[in-house]
Amino acid sequence: DSATSEFDVASSLNKTDVAGEFVKECRRQRIAPGFYYCLRNRKNGRAVILAQEAGFDMVELHAAHGYLLSSFLTPLSNQRTDAYGGSLENRLRFVCETIAAVRQRVGLDFVVGIRVSGDEFTPGGLTLDDMKVVAERLAATGQLDYISVTVGNQLTRGVQMADMNMPLAPMAYMSAAI
């Protein structure tokens, strides 16, 4: 479909929840380590370097809420049968390769963090118990300076931001657990 840009991709062919349109599956040859964030993507790879050159202190990779990194991580959208799908180890592969590529580009003196959902609150999605393991493995790479915890995914937008009717810090228990 010519209306879909090369950047409208996810781990697998999926229908988006917002517009009901399909996103393309990221083809295997395009999943070079950190492809979308560092090696070829003008938008994100260049953004990491531009942020550093502009004097920013850090970058945060967004691996939550249905964006590309999370689409590889969650079994809800990752239906791949290759080295990037199936087991948690495989689903983490693209995320870890991206982190490594970003770290290689920005060096050790630049803060690199990642934002993950502590629980997707969706049947078949990642749970708090899953995310404890994910966070442990991400931290074990030694290439992240912090992990930021949010909640939900593209299907559970109502829980992503607490409104005034909710108690103070209703999801803080997830950050504490992770």
Coordinates of N, CA and C in Angstrom, one line a residue:
D1 N 0.8 -1.2 0.0 CA 0.0 0.0 0.0 C 0.9 1.2 0.0
S2 N 0.7 2.1 -1.0 CA 1.6 3.3 -1.1 C 1.3 4.3 0.0
A3 N 0.2 4.2 0.6 CA -0.2 5.2 1.7 C 0.6 4.9 3.0
T4 N 1.2 3.7 3.1 CA 1.9 3.3 4.3 C 3.4 3.6 4.0
S5 N 4.0 4.4 4.9 CA 5.4 4.7 4.7 C 6.3 3.6 5.2
E6 N 7.6 3.7 4.9 CA 8.5 2.7 5.3 C 8.6 2.6 6.8
F7 N 8.1 3.6 7.5 CA 8.2 3.7 9.0 C 7.0 3.2 9.6
D8 N 5.9 2.9 8.9 CA 4.7 2.4 9.5 C 4.8 0.9 9.6
V9 N 5.6 0.4 10.5 CA 5.9 -1.0 10.6 C 5.7 -1.4 12.1
A10 N 5.5 -2.7 12.3 CA 5.5 -3.3 13.6 C 6.2 -4.6 13.5
S11 N 6.2 -5.3 14.6 CA 6.9 -6.7 14.6 C 6.2 -7.6 13.6
S12 N 4.9 -7.5 13.5 CA 4.1 -8.4 12.7 C 3.0 -7.6 12.0
L13 N 2.4 -8.1 10.9 CA 1.3 -7.5 10.3 C 0.1 -7.4 11.3
N14 N -0.3 -6.1 11.6 CA -1.3 -5.9 12.6 C -2.2 -4.8 12.1
K15 N -3.4 -4.8 12.7 CA -4.3 -3.7 12.5 C -4.2 -2.7 13.6
T16 N -4.0 -1.4 13.3 CA -3.9 -0.5 14.4 C -5.2 -0.3 15.1
D17 N -5.2 0.0 16.4 CA -6.5 0.2 17.1 C -7.1 1.6 16.8
V18 N -6.3 2.5 16.5 CA -6.8 3.9 16.4 C -7.5 4.1 15.0
A19 N -6.9 3.8 13.9 CA -7.5 4.1 12.6 C -8.0 2.8 12.0
G20 N -7.7 1.7 12.6 CA -8.2 0.4 11.9 C -7.4 0.1 10.7
E21 N -6.3 0.7 10.5 CA -5.5 0.4 9.3 C -4.4 -0.6 9.7
F22 N -3.9 -1.2 8.7 CA -2.8 -2.2 8.9 C -1.4 -1.6 8.9
V23 N -0.6 -2.0 9.7 CA 0.8 -1.7 9.6 C 1.6 -2.9 9.0
K24 N 2.7 -2.6 8.4 CA 3.4 -3.7 7.7 C 4.3 -4.4 8.7
E25 N 4.6 -5.6 8.4 CA 5.5 -6.4 9.2 C 7.0 -5.9 8.9
C26 N 7.8 -5.7 9.8 CA 9.1 -5.3 9.6 C 9.9 -6.5 9.1
R27 N 10.3 -6.4 7.8 CA 10.9 -7.5 7.2 C 12.3 -7.9 7.8
R28 N 12.7 -9.1 7.8 CA 13.9 -9.6 8.4 C 15.1 -8.9 8.0
Q29 N 15.2 -8.6 6.7 CA 16.5 -7.9 6.3 C 16.6 -6.4 6.8
R30 N 15.5 -5.9 7.3 CA 15.5 -4.6 7.9 C 15.7 -4.6 9.4
I31 N 15.8 -5.7 10.0 CA 16.0 -5.8 11.4 C 17.5 -6.0 11.7
A32 N 18.3 -5.2 11.1 CA 19.7 -5.2 11.4 C 19.7 -4.6 12.9
P33 N 20.8 -4.9 13.6 CA 20.8 -4.4 15.0 C 20.5 -2.9 15.1
G34 N 19.5 -2.6 15.7 CA 19.1 -1.2 15.9 C 18.7 -0.5 14.7
F35 N 18.3 -1.2 13.6 CA 18.0 -0.5 12.3 C 17.2 0.7 12.5
Y36 N 16.1 0.7 13.1 CA 15.2 1.9 13.1 C 15.7 3.0 14.0
Y37 N 16.6 2.7 14.9 CA 17.0 3.8 15.8 C 18.4 4.3 15.5
C38 N 19.2 3.6 14.8 CA 20.6 4.1 14.7 C 21.2 3.9 13.3
L39 N 20.9 2.9 12.6 CA 21.7 2.6 11.4 C 21.2 3.2 10.2
R40 N 19.9 3.2 9.9 CA 19.4 3.7 8.7 C 18.3 4.7 8.8
N41 N 17.6 4.7 9.8 CA 16.4 5.5 9.9 C 16.7 6.9 10.1
R42 N 16.3 7.8 9.2 CA 16.6 9.2 9.3 C 15.9 9.8 10.5
K43 N 14.7 9.4 10.8 CA 14.0 10.0 11.9 C 14.6 9.7 13.2
N44 N 14.7 8.4 13.6 CA 15.1 8.1 14.9 C 16.6 8.0 15.1
G45 N 17.3 7.4 14.2 CA 18.8 7.3 14.3 C 19.4 8.7 14.3
R46 N 19.0 9.5 13.5 CA 19.5 10.9 13.4 C 19.1 11.6 14.7
A47 N 17.9 11.3 15.2 CA 17.4 12.0 16.4 C 18.3 11.8 17.6
V48 N 18.8 10.6 17.7 CA 19.6 10.2 18.8 C 20.9 11.1 18.8
I49 N 21.5 11.2 17.6 CA 22.7 12.0 17.4 C 22.4 13.5 17.6
L50 N 21.3 13.9 17.0 CA 21.0 15.3 17.1 C 20.7 15.7 18.5
A51 N 20.0 14.9 19.3 CA 19.8 15.2 20.7 C 21.1 15.3 21.4
Q52 N 22.0 14.5 21.2 CA 23.3 14.6 21.8 C 24.1 15.8 21.4
E53 N 24.1 16.1 20.1 CA 24.8 17.3 19.6 C 24.1 18.6 20.0
A54 N 22.8 18.6 20.3 CA 22.1 19.8 20.7 C 22.3 20.0 22.2
G55 N 23.0 19.1 22.9 CA 23.2 19.4 24.3 C 22.3 18.7 25.3
F56 N 21.4 17.8 24.7 CA 20.6 17.1 25.7 C 21.4 16.2 26.5
D57 N 20.9 15.9 27.7 CA 21.7 15.0 28.6 C 21.4 13.6 28.4
M58 N 20.3 13.2 27.7 CA 19.9 11.8 27.6 C 18.9 11.6 26.5
V59 N 18.7 10.3 26.2 CA 17.6 9.9 25.3 C 16.9 8.7 26.1
E60 N 15.6 8.6 25.8 CA 14.8 7.6 26.3 C 14.1 6.8 25.2
L61 N 14.4 5.5 25.1 CA 13.7 4.7 24.1 C 12.4 4.3 24.6
H62 N 11.4 4.4 23.7 CA 10.0 4.2 24.1 C 9.6 2.7 23.7
A63 N 9.6 1.9 24.7 CA 9.2 0.5 24.5 C 7.9 0.1 25.2
A64 N 7.0 1.0 25.0 CA 5.7 0.9 25.7 C 4.6 1.4 24.7
H65 N 3.3 1.1 25.1 CA 2.2 1.7 24.4 C 2.0 1.4 22.9
G66 N 2.5 0.3 22.5 CA 2.3 -0.2 21.1 C 3.3 0.3 20.1
Y67 N 4.3 1.1 20.5 CA 5.2 1.6 19.5 C 6.2 0.5 19.1
L68 N 7.0 0.7 18.2 CA 7.8 -0.3 17.5 C 8.5 -1.3 18.5
L69 N 9.3 -0.7 19.4 CA 10.0 -1.6 20.3 C 9.0 -2.5 21.1
S70 N 7.9 -1.9 21.6 CA 7.0 -2.7 22.3 C 6.2 -3.7 21.5
S71 N 6.1 -3.4 20.2 CA 5.4 -4.4 19.3 C 6.2 -5.7 19.1
F72 N 7.6 -5.6 19.3 CA 8.4 -6.8 19.3 C 8.3 -7.5 20.6
L73 N 8.2 -6.7 21.7 CA 8.3 -7.3 23.1 C 7.0 -8.0 23.5
T74 N 5.8 -7.5 23.1 CA 4.6 -8.1 23.6 C 4.1 -9.2 22.7
P75 N 3.6 -10.3 23.3 CA 3.0 -11.4 22.5 C 1.7 -11.0 21.8
L76 N 1.1 -9.9 22.2 CA -0.1 -9.4 21.6 C 0.1 -9.1 20.1
S77 N 1.2 -8.4 19.8 CA 1.4 -8.0 18.4 C 2.5 -8.8 17.8
N78 N 3.4 -9.4 18.5 CA 4.5 -10.1 17.9 C 4.1 -11.6 17.6
Q79 N 3.8 -11.8 16.3 CA 3.4 -13.1 15.9 C 4.5 -13.7 15.0
R80 N 5.7 -13.2 15.1 CA 6.8 -13.7 14.3 C 7.2 -15.1 14.6
T81 N 7.8 -15.8 13.6 CA 8.2 -17.2 13.8 C 9.7 -17.3 13.6
D82 N 10.4 -16.2 13.5 CA 11.8 -16.2 13.3 C 12.5 -15.9 14.7
A83 N 13.8 -15.5 14.6 CA 14.6 -15.2 15.8 C 14.1 -14.0 16.6
Y84 N 13.1 -13.3 16.1 CA 12.5 -12.1 16.8 C 11.1 -12.4 17.4
G85 N 10.7 -13.6 17.4 CA 9.3 -13.9 17.9 C 9.3 -15.2 18.7
G86 N 8.2 -15.4 19.3 CA 8.0 -16.6 20.1 C 8.4 -16.4 21.6
S87 N 9.6 -16.9 22.0 CA 10.0 -16.9 23.4 C 10.3 -15.5 23.8
L88 N 10.3 -15.2 25.1 CA 10.6 -13.9 25.6 C 12.0 -13.5 25.2
E89 N 13.0 -14.5 25.2 CA 14.3 -14.2 24.8 C 14.3 -13.6 23.3
N90 N 13.6 -14.3 22.5 CA 13.5 -13.8 21.1 C 12.8 -12.5 21.0
R91 N 11.7 -12.3 21.7 CA 11.0 -11.0 21.6 C 11.8 -9.8 22.2
L92 N 12.7 -10.1 23.1 CA 13.6 -9.1 23.6 C 14.8 -8.8 22.7
R93 N 15.1 -9.6 21.7 CA 16.2 -9.5 20.9 C 16.3 -8.1 20.2
F94 N 15.2 -7.7 19.5 CA 15.3 -6.4 18.8 C 15.5 -5.2 19.8
V95 N 14.8 -5.3 20.9 CA 14.9 -4.3 21.9 C 16.4 -4.2 22.4
C96 N 17.0 -5.3 22.7 CA 18.4 -5.3 23.2 C 19.4 -4.9 22.1
E97 N 19.1 -5.3 20.9 CA 20.0 -4.9 19.8 C 19.9 -3.4 19.6
T98 N 18.7 -2.8 19.7 CA 18.5 -1.4 19.6 C 19.2 -0.6 20.7
I99 N 19.1 -1.1 21.9 CA 19.8 -0.5 23.0 C 21.3 -0.5 22.8
A100 N 21.8 -1.6 22.3 CA 23.3 -1.7 22.1 C 23.7 -0.8 21.0
A101 N 22.9 -0.6 19.9 CA 23.2 0.3 18.8 C 23.2 1.7 19.3
V102 N 22.2 2.1 20.1 CA 22.1 3.4 20.6 C 23.3 3.7 21.5
R103 N 23.6 2.8 22.4 CA 24.7 3.0 23.3 C 26.0 3.2 22.5
Q104 N 26.2 2.4 21.4 CA 27.4 2.5 20.6 C 27.5 3.9 19.9
R105 N 26.3 4.4 19.5 CA 26.3 5.7 18.8 C 26.6 6.8 19.8
V106 N 26.1 6.8 21.0 CA 26.2 8.0 21.9 C 27.3 7.8 22.9
G107 N 27.9 6.7 23.1 CA 29.0 6.5 24.0 C 28.5 6.3 25.5
L108 N 29.5 6.1 26.3 CA 29.2 5.8 27.7 C 28.8 7.0 28.6
D109 N 29.2 8.2 28.1 CA 29.0 9.4 28.9 C 27.7 10.1 28.7
F110 N 26.8 9.4 28.0 CA 25.5 9.9 27.7 C 24.4 9.0 28.3
V111 N 23.4 9.6 28.9 CA 22.4 8.8 29.6 C 21.4 8.2 28.6
V112 N 21.2 6.9 28.7 CA 20.3 6.2 27.8 C 19.3 5.4 28.8
G113 N 18.0 5.7 28.6 CA 17.0 5.0 29.4 C 16.0 4.3 28.5
I114 N 15.1 3.6 29.1 CA 14.0 3.0 28.3 C 12.7 3.1 29.1
R115 N 11.6 3.2 28.4 CA 10.3 3.3 29.0 C 9.5 2.1 28.6
V116 N 9.1 1.3 29.6 CA 8.3 0.1 29.4 C 7.0 0.2 30.2
S117 N 6.1 -0.7 29.8 CA 4.8 -0.8 30.5 C 5.0 -1.8 31.6
G118 N 4.6 -1.5 32.8 CA 4.7 -2.4 33.9 C 3.7 -3.5 33.8
D119 N 2.6 -3.2 33.1 CA 1.5 -4.2 32.9 C 0.7 -3.6 31.7
E120 N 0.4 -4.5 30.7 CA -0.4 -4.0 29.6 C -1.9 -4.0 29.9
F121 N -2.3 -4.6 31.0 CA -3.8 -4.7 31.3 C -4.6 -5.2 30.2
T122 N -4.1 -6.1 29.4 CA -4.8 -6.6 28.3 C -4.7 -8.2 28.3
P123 N -5.7 -8.9 28.1 CA -5.6 -10.4 28.1 C -4.6 -10.8 27.0
G124 N -3.7 -11.6 27.4 CA -2.6 -12.1 26.5 C -1.4 -11.1 26.3
G125 N -1.5 -10.0 27.0 CA -0.4 -9.0 27.0 C 0.6 -9.3 28.1
L126 N 1.5 -8.4 28.2 CA 2.6 -8.5 29.2 C 2.0 -8.1 30.6
T127 N 2.3 -8.9 31.6 CA 1.9 -8.7 33.0 C 3.0 -8.1 33.8
L128 N 2.7 -7.7 35.0 CA 3.7 -7.3 35.9 C 4.8 -8.3 36.2
D129 N 4.4 -9.6 36.3 CA 5.4 -10.7 36.5 C 6.3 -10.8 35.3
D130 N 5.7 -10.7 34.1 CA 6.5 -10.7 32.8 C 7.5 -9.6 32.8
M131 N 7.0 -8.4 33.2 CA 7.8 -7.2 33.1 C 9.0 -7.2 34.2
K132 N 8.8 -7.9 35.3 CA 9.9 -8.0 36.2 C 11.0 -8.7 35.5
V133 N 10.7 -9.8 34.8 CA 11.8 -10.5 34.1 C 12.4 -9.7 33.0
V134 N 11.5 -9.0 32.2 CA 12.0 -8.1 31.1 C 13.0 -7.1 31.7
A135 N 12.5 -6.4 32.8 CA 13.4 -5.4 33.3 C 14.7 -5.9 33.8
E136 N 14.7 -7.1 34.4 CA 15.9 -7.7 34.9 C 16.9 -8.0 33.7
R137 N 16.3 -8.5 32.6 CA 17.1 -8.8 31.5 C 17.6 -7.5 30.8
L138 N 16.8 -6.5 30.7 CA 17.3 -5.2 30.2 C 18.4 -4.6 31.0
A139 N 18.2 -4.6 32.3 CA 19.2 -4.1 33.2 C 20.5 -4.9 33.1
A140 N 20.4 -6.2 32.9 CA 21.6 -7.1 32.8 C 22.4 -6.8 31.5
T141 N 21.9 -6.0 30.6 CA 22.7 -5.7 29.4 C 23.8 -4.7 29.8
G142 N 23.6 -4.0 30.9 CA 24.6 -3.0 31.4 C 24.7 -1.8 30.5
Q143 N 23.7 -1.6 29.6 CA 23.8 -0.5 28.7 C 22.7 0.6 28.9
L144 N 21.9 0.4 30.0 CA 20.9 1.3 30.3 C 21.3 2.0 31.6
D145 N 20.9 3.3 31.7 CA 21.1 4.0 32.9 C 19.9 4.0 33.8
Y146 N 18.7 3.8 33.2 CA 17.5 3.7 34.0 C 16.4 3.0 33.2
I147 N 15.4 2.6 33.9 CA 14.2 2.0 33.3 C 13.0 2.8 33.9
S148 N 12.2 3.4 33.0 CA 11.0 4.2 33.4 C 9.8 3.3 33.2
V149 N 8.9 3.3 34.2 CA 7.8 2.4 34.1 C 6.5 3.2 34.0
T150 N 5.7 2.8 33.0 CA 4.4 3.3 32.7 C 3.4 2.2 32.7
V151 N 2.2 2.3 32.3 CA 1.3 1.2 32.2 C 0.5 1.2 30.9
G152 N -0.1 0.1 30.6 CA -1.0 0.0 29.5 C -0.3 -0.2 28.2
N153 N -1.1 -0.1 27.1 CA -0.7 -0.2 25.7 C -1.7 0.6 24.9
Q154 N -1.6 0.4 23.6 CA -2.5 1.2 22.7 C -4.0 0.8 22.9
L155 N -4.3 -0.3 23.5 CA -5.6 -0.7 23.7 C -6.2 -0.3 25.1
T156 N -5.3 0.2 26.0 CA -5.8 0.5 27.3 C -5.4 2.0 27.6
R157 N -5.7 2.8 26.8 CA -5.3 4.2 27.0 C -5.9 4.9 28.2
G158 N -7.0 4.4 28.6 CA -7.7 5.0 29.8 C -6.9 4.8 31.1
V159 N -6.0 3.8 31.2 CA -5.3 3.6 32.4 C -3.9 4.3 32.4
Q160 N -3.5 4.8 31.3 CA -2.2 5.4 31.1 C -2.0 6.6 31.9
M161 N -3.0 7.4 32.1 CA -2.9 8.6 32.9 C -4.0 8.7 33.9
A162 N -3.6 8.7 35.2 CA -4.5 8.8 36.3 C -5.2 10.2 36.3
D163 N -6.5 10.1 36.4 CA -7.2 11.4 36.5 C -7.5 11.8 38.0
M164 N -8.1 12.8 38.3 CA -8.3 13.3 39.6 C -9.2 12.4 40.5
N165 N -9.9 11.5 39.9 CA -10.7 10.5 40.6 C -10.0 9.4 41.2
M166 N -8.7 9.2 40.8 CA -7.9 8.1 41.2 C -7.0 8.6 42.4
P167 N -6.6 7.7 43.3 CA -5.8 8.0 44.4 C -4.4 8.5 43.9
L168 N -3.6 9.1 44.7 CA -2.3 9.6 44.3 C -1.4 8.4 44.0
A169 N -0.7 8.4 42.9 CA 0.2 7.4 42.4 C -0.4 6.0 42.4
P170 N -1.5 5.8 41.7 CA -2.1 4.5 41.7 C -1.3 3.3 41.1
M171 N -0.3 3.6 40.3 CA 0.4 2.6 39.6 C 1.9 2.5 40.1
A172 N 2.2 3.2 41.2 CA 3.5 3.3 41.7 C 4.0 1.9 42.2
Y173 N 3.1 1.0 42.5 CA 3.5 -0.3 43.0 C 4.2 -1.1 41.9
M174 N 3.9 -0.7 40.6 CA 4.6 -1.4 39.5 C 6.1 -1.0 39.4
S175 N 6.3 0.3 39.5 CA 7.7 0.7 39.5 C 8.5 0.1 40.7
A176 N 7.9 0.1 41.8 CA 8.5 -0.5 43.0 C 8.8 -2.0 42.8
A177 N 7.9 -2.7 42.2 CA 8.1 -4.1 41.9 C 9.2 -4.4 40.9
I178 N 9.3 -3.5 39.9 CA 10.3 -3.7 38.9 C 11.6 -3.2 39.3

